[in-house]
Short mmCIF file of C-alpha atoms and ligand atoms in Angstrom, two decimals:
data_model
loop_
_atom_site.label_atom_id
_atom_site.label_comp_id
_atom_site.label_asym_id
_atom_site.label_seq_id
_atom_site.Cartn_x
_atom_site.Cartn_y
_atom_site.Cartn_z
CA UNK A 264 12.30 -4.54 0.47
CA UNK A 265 9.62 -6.87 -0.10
CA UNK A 266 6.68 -6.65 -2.57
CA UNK A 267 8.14 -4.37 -5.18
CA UNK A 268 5.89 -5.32 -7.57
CA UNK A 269 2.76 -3.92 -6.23
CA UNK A 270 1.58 -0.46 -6.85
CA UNK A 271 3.10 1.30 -3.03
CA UNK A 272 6.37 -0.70 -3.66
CA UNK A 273 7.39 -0.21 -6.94
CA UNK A 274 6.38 3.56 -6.62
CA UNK A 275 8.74 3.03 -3.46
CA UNK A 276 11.42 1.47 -5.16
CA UNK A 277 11.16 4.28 -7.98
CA UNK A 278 11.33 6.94 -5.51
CA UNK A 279 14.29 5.76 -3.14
CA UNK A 280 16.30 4.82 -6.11
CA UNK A 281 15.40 8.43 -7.57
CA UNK A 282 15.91 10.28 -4.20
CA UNK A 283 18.32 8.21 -2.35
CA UNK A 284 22.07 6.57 -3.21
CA UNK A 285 20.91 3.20 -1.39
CA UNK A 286 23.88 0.83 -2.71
CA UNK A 287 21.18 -1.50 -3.76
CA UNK A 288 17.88 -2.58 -3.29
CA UNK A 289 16.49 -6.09 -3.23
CA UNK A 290 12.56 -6.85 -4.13
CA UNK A 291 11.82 -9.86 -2.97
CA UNK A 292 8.27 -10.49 -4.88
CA UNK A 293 6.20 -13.45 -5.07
CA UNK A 294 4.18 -12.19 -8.57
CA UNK A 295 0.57 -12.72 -7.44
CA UNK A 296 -1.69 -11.58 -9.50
CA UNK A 297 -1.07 -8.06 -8.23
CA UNK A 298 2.38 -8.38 -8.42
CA UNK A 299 3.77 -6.93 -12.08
CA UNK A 300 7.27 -6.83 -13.43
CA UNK A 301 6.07 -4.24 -16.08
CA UNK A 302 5.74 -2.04 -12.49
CA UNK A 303 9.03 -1.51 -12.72
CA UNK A 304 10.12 -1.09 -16.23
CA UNK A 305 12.87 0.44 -16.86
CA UNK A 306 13.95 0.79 -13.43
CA UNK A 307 16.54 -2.72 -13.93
CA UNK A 308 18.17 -0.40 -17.07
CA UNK A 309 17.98 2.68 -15.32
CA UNK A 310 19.84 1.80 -11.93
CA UNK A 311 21.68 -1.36 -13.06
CA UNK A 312 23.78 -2.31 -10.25
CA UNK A 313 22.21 -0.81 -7.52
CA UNK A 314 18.43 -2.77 -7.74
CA UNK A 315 18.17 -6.69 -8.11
CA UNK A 316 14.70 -8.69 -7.87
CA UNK A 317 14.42 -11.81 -6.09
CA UNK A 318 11.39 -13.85 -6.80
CA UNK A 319 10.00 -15.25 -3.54
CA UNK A 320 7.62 -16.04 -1.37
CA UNK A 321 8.59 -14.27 1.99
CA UNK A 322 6.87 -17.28 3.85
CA UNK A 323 8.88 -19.41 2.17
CA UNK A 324 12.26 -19.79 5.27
CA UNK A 325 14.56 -21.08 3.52
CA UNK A 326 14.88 -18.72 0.56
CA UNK A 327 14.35 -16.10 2.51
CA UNK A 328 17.11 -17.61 4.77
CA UNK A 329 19.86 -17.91 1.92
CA UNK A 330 18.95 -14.40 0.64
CA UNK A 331 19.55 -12.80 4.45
CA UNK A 332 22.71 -15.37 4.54
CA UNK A 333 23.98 -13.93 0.40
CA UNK A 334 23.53 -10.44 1.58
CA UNK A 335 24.11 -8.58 4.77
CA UNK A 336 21.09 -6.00 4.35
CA UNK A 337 20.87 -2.80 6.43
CA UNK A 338 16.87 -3.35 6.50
CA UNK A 339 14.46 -4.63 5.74
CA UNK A 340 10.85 -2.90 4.34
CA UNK A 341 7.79 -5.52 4.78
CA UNK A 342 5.46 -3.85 1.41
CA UNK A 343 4.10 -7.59 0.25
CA UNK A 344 1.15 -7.97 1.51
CA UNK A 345 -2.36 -9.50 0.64
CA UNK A 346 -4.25 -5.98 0.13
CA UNK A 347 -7.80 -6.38 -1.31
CA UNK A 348 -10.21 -6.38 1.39
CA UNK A 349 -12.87 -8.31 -0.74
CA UNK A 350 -10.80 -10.88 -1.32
CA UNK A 351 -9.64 -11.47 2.04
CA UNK A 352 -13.70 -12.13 2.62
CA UNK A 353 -13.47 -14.75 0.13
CA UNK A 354 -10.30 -16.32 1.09
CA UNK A 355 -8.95 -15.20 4.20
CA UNK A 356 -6.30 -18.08 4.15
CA UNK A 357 -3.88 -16.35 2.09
CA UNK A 358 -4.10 -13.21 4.29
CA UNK A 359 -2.73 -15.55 7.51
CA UNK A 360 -0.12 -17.16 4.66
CA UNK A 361 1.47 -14.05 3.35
CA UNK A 362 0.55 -10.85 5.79
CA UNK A 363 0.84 -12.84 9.37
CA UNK A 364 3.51 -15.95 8.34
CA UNK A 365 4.85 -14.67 5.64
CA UNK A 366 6.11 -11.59 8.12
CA UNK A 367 7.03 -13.93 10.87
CA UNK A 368 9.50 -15.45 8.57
CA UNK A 369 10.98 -11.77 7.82
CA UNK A 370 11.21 -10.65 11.50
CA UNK A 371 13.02 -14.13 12.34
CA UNK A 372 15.49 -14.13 9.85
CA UNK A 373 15.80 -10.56 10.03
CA UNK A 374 16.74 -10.81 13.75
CA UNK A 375 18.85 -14.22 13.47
CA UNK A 376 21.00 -12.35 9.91
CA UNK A 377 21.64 -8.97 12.24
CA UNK A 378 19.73 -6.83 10.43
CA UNK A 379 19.26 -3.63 11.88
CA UNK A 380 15.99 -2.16 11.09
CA UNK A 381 13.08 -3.76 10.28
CA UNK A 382 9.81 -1.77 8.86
CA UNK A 383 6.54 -2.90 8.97
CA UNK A 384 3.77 -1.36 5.92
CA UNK A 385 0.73 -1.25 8.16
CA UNK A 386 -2.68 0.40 7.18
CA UNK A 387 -5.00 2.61 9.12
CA UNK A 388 -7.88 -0.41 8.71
CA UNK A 389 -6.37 -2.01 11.83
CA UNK A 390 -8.17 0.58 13.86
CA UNK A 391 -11.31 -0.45 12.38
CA UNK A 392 -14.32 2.28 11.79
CA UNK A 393 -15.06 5.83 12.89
CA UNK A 394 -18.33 7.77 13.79
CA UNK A 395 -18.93 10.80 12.13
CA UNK A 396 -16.02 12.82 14.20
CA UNK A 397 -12.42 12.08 15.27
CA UNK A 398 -9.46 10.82 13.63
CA UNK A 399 -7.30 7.78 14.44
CA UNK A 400 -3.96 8.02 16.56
CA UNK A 401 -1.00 5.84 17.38
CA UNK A 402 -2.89 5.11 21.07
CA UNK A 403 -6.34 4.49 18.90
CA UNK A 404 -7.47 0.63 19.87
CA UNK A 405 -6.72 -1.97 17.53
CA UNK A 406 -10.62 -3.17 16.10
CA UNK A 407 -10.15 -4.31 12.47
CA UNK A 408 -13.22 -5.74 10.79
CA UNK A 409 -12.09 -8.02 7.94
CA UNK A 410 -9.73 -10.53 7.48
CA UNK A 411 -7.67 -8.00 5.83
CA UNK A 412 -7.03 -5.77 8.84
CA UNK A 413 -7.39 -8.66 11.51
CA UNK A 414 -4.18 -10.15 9.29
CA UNK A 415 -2.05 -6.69 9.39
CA UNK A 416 -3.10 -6.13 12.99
CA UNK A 417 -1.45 -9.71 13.54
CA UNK A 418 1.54 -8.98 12.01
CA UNK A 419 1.42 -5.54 13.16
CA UNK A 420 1.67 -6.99 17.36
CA UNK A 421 4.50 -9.30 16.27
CA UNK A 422 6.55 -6.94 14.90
CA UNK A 423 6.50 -4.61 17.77
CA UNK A 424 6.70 -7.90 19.69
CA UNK A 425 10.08 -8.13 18.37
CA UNK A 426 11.25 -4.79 19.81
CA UNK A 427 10.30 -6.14 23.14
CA UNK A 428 11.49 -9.65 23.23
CA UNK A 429 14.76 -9.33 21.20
CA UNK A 430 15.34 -5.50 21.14
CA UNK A 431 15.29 -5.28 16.74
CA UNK A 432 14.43 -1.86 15.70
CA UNK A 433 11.13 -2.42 14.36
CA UNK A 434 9.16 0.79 12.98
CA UNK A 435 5.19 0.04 12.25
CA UNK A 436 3.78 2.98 9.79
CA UNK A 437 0.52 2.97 9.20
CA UNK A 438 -1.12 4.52 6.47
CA UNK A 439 -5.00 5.97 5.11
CA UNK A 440 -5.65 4.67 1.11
CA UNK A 441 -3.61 5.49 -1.00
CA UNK A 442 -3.99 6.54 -4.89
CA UNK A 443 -1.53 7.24 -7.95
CA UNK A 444 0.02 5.45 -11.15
CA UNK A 445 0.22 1.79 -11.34
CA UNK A 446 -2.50 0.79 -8.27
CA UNK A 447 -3.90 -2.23 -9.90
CA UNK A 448 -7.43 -2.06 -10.98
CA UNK A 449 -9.27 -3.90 -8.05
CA UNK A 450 -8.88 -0.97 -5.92
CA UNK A 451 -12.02 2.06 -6.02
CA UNK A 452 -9.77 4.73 -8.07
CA UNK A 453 -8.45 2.63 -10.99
CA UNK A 454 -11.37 0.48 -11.00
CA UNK A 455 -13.84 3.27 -11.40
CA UNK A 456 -11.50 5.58 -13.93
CA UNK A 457 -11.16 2.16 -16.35
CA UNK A 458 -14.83 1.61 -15.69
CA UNK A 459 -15.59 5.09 -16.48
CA UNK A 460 -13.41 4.98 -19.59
CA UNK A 461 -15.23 2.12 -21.01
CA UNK A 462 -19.02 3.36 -20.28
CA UNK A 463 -19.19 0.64 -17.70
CA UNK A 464 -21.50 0.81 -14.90
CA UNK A 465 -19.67 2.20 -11.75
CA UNK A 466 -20.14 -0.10 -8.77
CA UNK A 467 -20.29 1.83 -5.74
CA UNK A 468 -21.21 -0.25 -2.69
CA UNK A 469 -23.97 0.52 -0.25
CA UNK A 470 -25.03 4.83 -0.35
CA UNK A 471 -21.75 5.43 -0.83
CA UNK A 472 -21.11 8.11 1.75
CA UNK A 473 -18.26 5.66 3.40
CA UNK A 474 -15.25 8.18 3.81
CA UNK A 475 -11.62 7.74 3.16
CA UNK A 476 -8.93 10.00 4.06
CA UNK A 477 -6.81 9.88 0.19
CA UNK A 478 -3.23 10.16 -0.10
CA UNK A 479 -0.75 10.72 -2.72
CA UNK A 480 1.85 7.43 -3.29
CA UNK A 481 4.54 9.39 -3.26
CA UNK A 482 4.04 11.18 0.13
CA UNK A 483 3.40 7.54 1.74
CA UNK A 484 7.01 6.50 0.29
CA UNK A 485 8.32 9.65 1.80
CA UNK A 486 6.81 9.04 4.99
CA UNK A 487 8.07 5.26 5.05
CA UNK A 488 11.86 6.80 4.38
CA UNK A 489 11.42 9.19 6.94
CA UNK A 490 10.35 6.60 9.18
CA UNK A 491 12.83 4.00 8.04
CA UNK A 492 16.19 6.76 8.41
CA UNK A 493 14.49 8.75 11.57
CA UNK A 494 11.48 6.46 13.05
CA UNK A 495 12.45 5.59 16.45
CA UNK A 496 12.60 2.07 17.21
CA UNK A 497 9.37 0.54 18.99
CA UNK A 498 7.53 3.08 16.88
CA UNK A 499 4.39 3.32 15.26
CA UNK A 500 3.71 6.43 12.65
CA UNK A 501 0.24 7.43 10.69
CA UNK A 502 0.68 8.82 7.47
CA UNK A 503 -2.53 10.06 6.13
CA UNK A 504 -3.51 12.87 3.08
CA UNK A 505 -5.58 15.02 5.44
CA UNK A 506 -8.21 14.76 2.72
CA UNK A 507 -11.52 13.03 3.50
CA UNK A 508 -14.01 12.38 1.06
CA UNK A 509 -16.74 10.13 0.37
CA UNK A 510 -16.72 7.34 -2.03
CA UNK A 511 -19.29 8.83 -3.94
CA UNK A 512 -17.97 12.40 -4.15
CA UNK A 513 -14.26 10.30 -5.85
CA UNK A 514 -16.36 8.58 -8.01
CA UNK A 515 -18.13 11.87 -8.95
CA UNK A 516 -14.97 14.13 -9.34
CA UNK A 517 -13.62 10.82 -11.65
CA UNK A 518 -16.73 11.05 -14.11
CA UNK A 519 -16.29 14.74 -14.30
CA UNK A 520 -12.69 14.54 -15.13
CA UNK A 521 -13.89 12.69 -17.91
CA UNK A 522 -16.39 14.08 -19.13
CA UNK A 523 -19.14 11.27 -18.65
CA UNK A 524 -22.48 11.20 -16.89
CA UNK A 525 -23.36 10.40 -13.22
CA UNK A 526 -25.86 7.95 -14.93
CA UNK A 527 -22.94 5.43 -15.16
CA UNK A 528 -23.07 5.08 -11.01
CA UNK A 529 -24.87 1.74 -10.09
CA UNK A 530 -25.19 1.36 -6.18
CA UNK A 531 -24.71 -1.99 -5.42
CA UNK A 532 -25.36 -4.49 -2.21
CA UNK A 533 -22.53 -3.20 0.50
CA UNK A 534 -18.83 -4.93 1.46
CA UNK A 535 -19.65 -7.15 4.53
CA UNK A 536 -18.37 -5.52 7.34
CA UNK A 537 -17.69 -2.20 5.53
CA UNK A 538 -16.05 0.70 7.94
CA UNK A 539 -18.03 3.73 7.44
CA UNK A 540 -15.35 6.06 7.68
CA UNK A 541 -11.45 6.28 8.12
CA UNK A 542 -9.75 9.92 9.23
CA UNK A 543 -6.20 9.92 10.67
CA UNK A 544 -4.46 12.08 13.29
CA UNK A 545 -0.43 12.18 11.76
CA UNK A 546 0.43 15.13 14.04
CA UNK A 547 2.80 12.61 15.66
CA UNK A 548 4.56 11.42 12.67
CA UNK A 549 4.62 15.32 11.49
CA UNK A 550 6.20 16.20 14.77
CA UNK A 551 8.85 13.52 14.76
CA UNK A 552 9.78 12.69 11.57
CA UNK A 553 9.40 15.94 9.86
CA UNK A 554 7.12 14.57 7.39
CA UNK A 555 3.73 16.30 5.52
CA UNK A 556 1.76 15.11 2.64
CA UNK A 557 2.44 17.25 0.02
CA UNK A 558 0.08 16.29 -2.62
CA UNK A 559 -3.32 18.01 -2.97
CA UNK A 560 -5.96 15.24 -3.11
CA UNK A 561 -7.86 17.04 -6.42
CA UNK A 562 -5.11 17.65 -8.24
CA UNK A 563 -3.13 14.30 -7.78
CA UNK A 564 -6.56 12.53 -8.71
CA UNK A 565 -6.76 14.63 -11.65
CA UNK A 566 -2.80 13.71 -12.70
CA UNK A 567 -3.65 9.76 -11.66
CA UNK A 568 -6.56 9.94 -14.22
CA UNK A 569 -4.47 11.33 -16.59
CA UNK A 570 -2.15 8.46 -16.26
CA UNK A 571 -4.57 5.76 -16.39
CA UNK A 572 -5.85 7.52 -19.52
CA UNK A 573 -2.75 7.88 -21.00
CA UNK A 574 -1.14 4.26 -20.12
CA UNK A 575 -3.66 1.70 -21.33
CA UNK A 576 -0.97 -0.29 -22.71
CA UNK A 577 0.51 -1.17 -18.92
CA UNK A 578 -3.21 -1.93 -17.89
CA UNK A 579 -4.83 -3.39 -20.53
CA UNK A 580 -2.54 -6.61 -20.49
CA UNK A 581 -3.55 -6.55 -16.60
CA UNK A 582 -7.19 -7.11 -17.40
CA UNK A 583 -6.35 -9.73 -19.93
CA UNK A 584 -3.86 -11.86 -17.59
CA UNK A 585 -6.13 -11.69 -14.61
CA UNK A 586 -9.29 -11.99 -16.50
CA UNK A 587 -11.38 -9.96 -13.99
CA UNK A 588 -11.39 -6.52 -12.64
N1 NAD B 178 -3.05 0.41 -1.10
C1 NAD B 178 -3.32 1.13 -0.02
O1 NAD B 178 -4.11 2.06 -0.07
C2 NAD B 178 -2.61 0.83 1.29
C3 NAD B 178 -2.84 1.66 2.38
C4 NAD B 178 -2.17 1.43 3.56
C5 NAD B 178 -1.29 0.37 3.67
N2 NAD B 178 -1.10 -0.46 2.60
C6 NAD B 178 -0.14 -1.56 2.73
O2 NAD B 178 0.91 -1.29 1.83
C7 NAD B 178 1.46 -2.51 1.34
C8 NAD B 178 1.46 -2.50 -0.18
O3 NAD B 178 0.12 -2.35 -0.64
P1 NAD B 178 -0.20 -2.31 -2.20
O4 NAD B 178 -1.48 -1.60 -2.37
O5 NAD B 178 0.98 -1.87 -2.93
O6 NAD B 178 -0.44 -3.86 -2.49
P2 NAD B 178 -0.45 -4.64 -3.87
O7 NAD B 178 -1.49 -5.71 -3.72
O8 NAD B 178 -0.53 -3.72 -5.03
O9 NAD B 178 1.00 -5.33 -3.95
C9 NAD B 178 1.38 -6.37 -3.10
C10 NAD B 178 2.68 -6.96 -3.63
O10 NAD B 178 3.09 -8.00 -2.71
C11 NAD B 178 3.44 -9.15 -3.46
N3 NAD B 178 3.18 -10.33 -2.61
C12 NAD B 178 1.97 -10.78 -2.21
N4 NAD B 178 2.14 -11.90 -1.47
C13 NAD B 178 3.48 -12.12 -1.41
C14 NAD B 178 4.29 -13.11 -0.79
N5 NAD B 178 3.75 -14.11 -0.07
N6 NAD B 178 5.63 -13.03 -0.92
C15 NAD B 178 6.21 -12.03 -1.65
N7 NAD B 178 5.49 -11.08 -2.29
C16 NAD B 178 4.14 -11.13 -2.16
C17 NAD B 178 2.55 -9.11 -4.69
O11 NAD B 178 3.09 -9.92 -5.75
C18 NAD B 178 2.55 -7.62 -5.01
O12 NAD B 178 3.64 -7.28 -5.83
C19 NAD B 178 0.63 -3.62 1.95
O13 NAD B 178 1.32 -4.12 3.07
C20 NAD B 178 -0.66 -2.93 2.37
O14 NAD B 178 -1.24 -3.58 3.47
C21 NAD B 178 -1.75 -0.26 1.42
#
């Protein structure tokens, strides 16, 4: 699996290693700056032999080449990504570089080593923005608005492009936000509980009434297994939490938690091309894979506050390496 550093893949590592007797896994891992080692501590001591880490760029073809050519690997998961949709409006290059290359070079050498399934970590963005009712399906059009979504809608086509043309089991799964321990503070949960904790302003962009549909890490990773064991080849799956809420009512429930004033939330000039609102339809993925979310958004926000409260030490370092949050 690739990007096993980040917050969904080293929960996803943690949780097939935990659930699962996979004779090993492999990150592959660039280390961007949202790509952490201390993600995974204690994971190398804990399952020794059966988890190895591979630094590399997964656009890079040759090492991903001698890795395929070292190992003969049952499948491969595609979790490295670019994922922060502001920065992709800064610098959209390294969206095409990692997300749309970066899986080309997976699918190829995935198809030339014989591997048999193939993955791909998609998000619900690539279906771009909803009005005030429906929900996104597999058959919803493809209409992402940043270079973000544009770049996993690219790499979204060629994957299933490889089912097609060469017949590789590729799976797509596509997923609504996602929120738990070790999401690195860029992202609107962590951001606005470390925020919060300090007596920071809380940024909130625009009115703040844009709507996500919040799910639990864990039942994401057990919706990618489910996927990767049972998934039918040509495939692609929503996962979402069935729990939409605005990004104002988060923030709210976040400043409650701990036990700080509304005051703190500072509406600021909104994302360019922000989708209003994000709901998704994952009857079909319920149906067929025999997967639900099982976490209930309030409490799992409640138990991810209590983490971030209770592990400064693995994000304080974070804010000091990267220098921003
Ligand atoms: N976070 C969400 O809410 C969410 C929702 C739906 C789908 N997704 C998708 O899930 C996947 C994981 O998201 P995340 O939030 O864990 O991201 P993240 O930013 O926390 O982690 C990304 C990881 O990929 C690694 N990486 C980046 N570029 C790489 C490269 N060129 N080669 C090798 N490794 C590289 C980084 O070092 C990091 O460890 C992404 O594909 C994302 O699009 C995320």
């Amino acid at each position: 699996m690739t990007g096993g550093c980040g917050f969904i893949g080293s929960n996803f590592i943690r949780y097939i290693l935990e659930h699962y007797k996979p004779t090993y896994v492999t990150n592959v891992d660039a280390l961007t700056y949202a790509g952490n080692v201390a993600n995974l501590d204690g994971v190398a001591g804990e399952f020794g032999e059966r988890y190895e880490f591979f630094n590399a760029d997964i656009a890079n073809a040759d090492q991903i080449d001698a890795l395929m050519t070292e190992h003969q690997f049952f499948a491969v998961v595609n979790f490295a990504a670019e994922s922060h949709v502001d920065r992709s409006i800064n610098s959209p290059q390294n969206f095409i570089h990692t997300n749309v290359i970066g899986t080309s070079v997976l699918l190829e050498n995935a198809r030339r080593h014989g591997v048999q399934r193939f993955v791909q970590i998609s998000t619900d963005e690539v279906y771009g923005s909803l009005g005030p009712e429906g929900k996104f399906t597999e058959q919803s059009p493809l209409e992402p608005s940043s270079p973000y979504s544009a770049s996993k809608a690219g790499a979204d086509l060629l994957a299933l492009a490889y089912r097609t043309t060469f017949a590789q089991e590729v799976i797509v799964t596509r997923c609504s936000n996602n929120y738990g321990p070790y999401q690195f503070p860029e992202k609107l949960i962590p951001l606005m509980i470390i925020k919060a904790m300090r007596d920071e302003p809380l940024p909130v962009y625009g009115d703040g009434l844009n709507v996500r549909d919040w799910i639990h890490v864990e039942d994401h990773c057990a919706g990618v297994i489910a996927a990767l064991f049972e998934g039918k080849p040509g495939m692609v799956y929503n996962f979402g939490g069935a729990s939409e809420m605005p990004n104002l009512e988060v923030v709210k429930l976040i400043l409650d938690r701990l036990g700080k004033s509304h005051s703190l939330i500072s509406f600021v000039t909104d994302r360019l091309g922000h989708d209003r609102r994000y709901a998704i339809d994952s009857s079909f993925a319920q149906r067929e894979l025999g997967w639900k979310p099982l976490h209930d958004f309030r409490e799992g926000l409640e138990a991810t506050i209590d983490w971030y409260l209770n592990n400064q030490r693995w994000w304080q370092p974070l804010l000091e390496r990267t220098g921003r949050y």
